[in-house]
Amino acid sequence: MVVVRARAGFMTTAQAEQLFTGMIDDAILYAPASLKLADAVRAHVGHRLSWYADLLGRFVCNAVRVPALDAEVARIGLAPVDVAVVVADGISAVGAAVAAVDTYEHVRLRSVEVPLGTERLREARRALAPLVERQLEVYVEIPVVRVSERVAHELSGAGLRLKLRTGGTNVDEFQTEVELAVPIVRCAAELLPFKCTAGLHRAVRHRDRGTMFEHHGFLNVALAAQAAAATGSEGATSEALAERDPVTVAGRVRALTDPSVRAVRELFASFGTGRIPEPVRDLVALGLVSAA
């Protein structure tokens, strides 16, 4: 069970659970972890059996690997695994991919993630509408710099969600805090939920000592979502993303009120990482969660 360290005047256990439950999607099949499927499933099982299991969201898996995932889960004898299926081939391939996933017994389709390619957004909305009608969470990946006010409005109006790529293996896949603040503010204006993928392995903004890449922190993103929802200001949102002092970030998280916590999670749905122990260790080190 996830609990917060009790401190008078700060975040309650209920607030901590609402803020962190299901926040971390398991993307261990993807870089930098890139584990083999059998190893990835075993690692996922270990996380699910741990004290921090409530922090986990979905197991992220490319659509073409779902048959093997289903077989591996069946072989081990696990309960069905909740999956976020990535349809890398684009909007036109979503229907067939989802139909195939529906035939398997040992995976439960909870969400779909798909990049917007050359299709017009209107075409994408039409193609994805049946999934929204099924109440699946459907994330459309659009580059940070292409998330205009119109794009956010159309996604929200169609009941879709936004996937933001916040890092990668090359420096040009990362954005500055000013650049990332823009789509977050636009999501807040349209009540458009978003998730982040890549680069968010740590709680607080930092420069990786190995690559020297500047990484956003997932708690910074949470505070940025709160700032965007409360103020609509790109400046305030950018400032939340820029903060790199762990004590300051943790203090701001503890000070979130009930309405602020709800606003954060209604906007910032989750982030994917292949390094689940790292964000968990950070939350423990900051005194925000602990084993009951």
mmCIF file of C-alpha atoms in Angstrom, residues 55 88 122 132 136 143 161 255:
data_model
loop_
_atom_site.group_PDB
_atom_site.id
_atom_site.type_symbol
_atom_site.label_atom_id
_atom_site.label_comp_id
_atom_site.label_asym_id
_atom_site.label_seq_id
_atom_site.Cartn_x
_atom_site.Cartn_y
_atom_site.Cartn_z
ATOM 1 C CA LEU A 55 1.848 3.183 -8.225
ATOM 2 C CA ALA A 88 3.171 2.074 -34.201
ATOM 3 C CA ARG A 122 -10.454 15.045 -38.552
ATOM 4 C CA VAL A 132 -13.773 6.126 -27.530
ATOM 5 C CA LEU A 136 -11.032 2.999 -23.968
ATOM 6 C CA PRO A 143 5.096 16.275 -31.366
ATOM 7 C CA ARG A 161 -6.102 12.119 -25.135
ATOM 8 C CA ALA A 255 1.240 21.503 -0.121
#
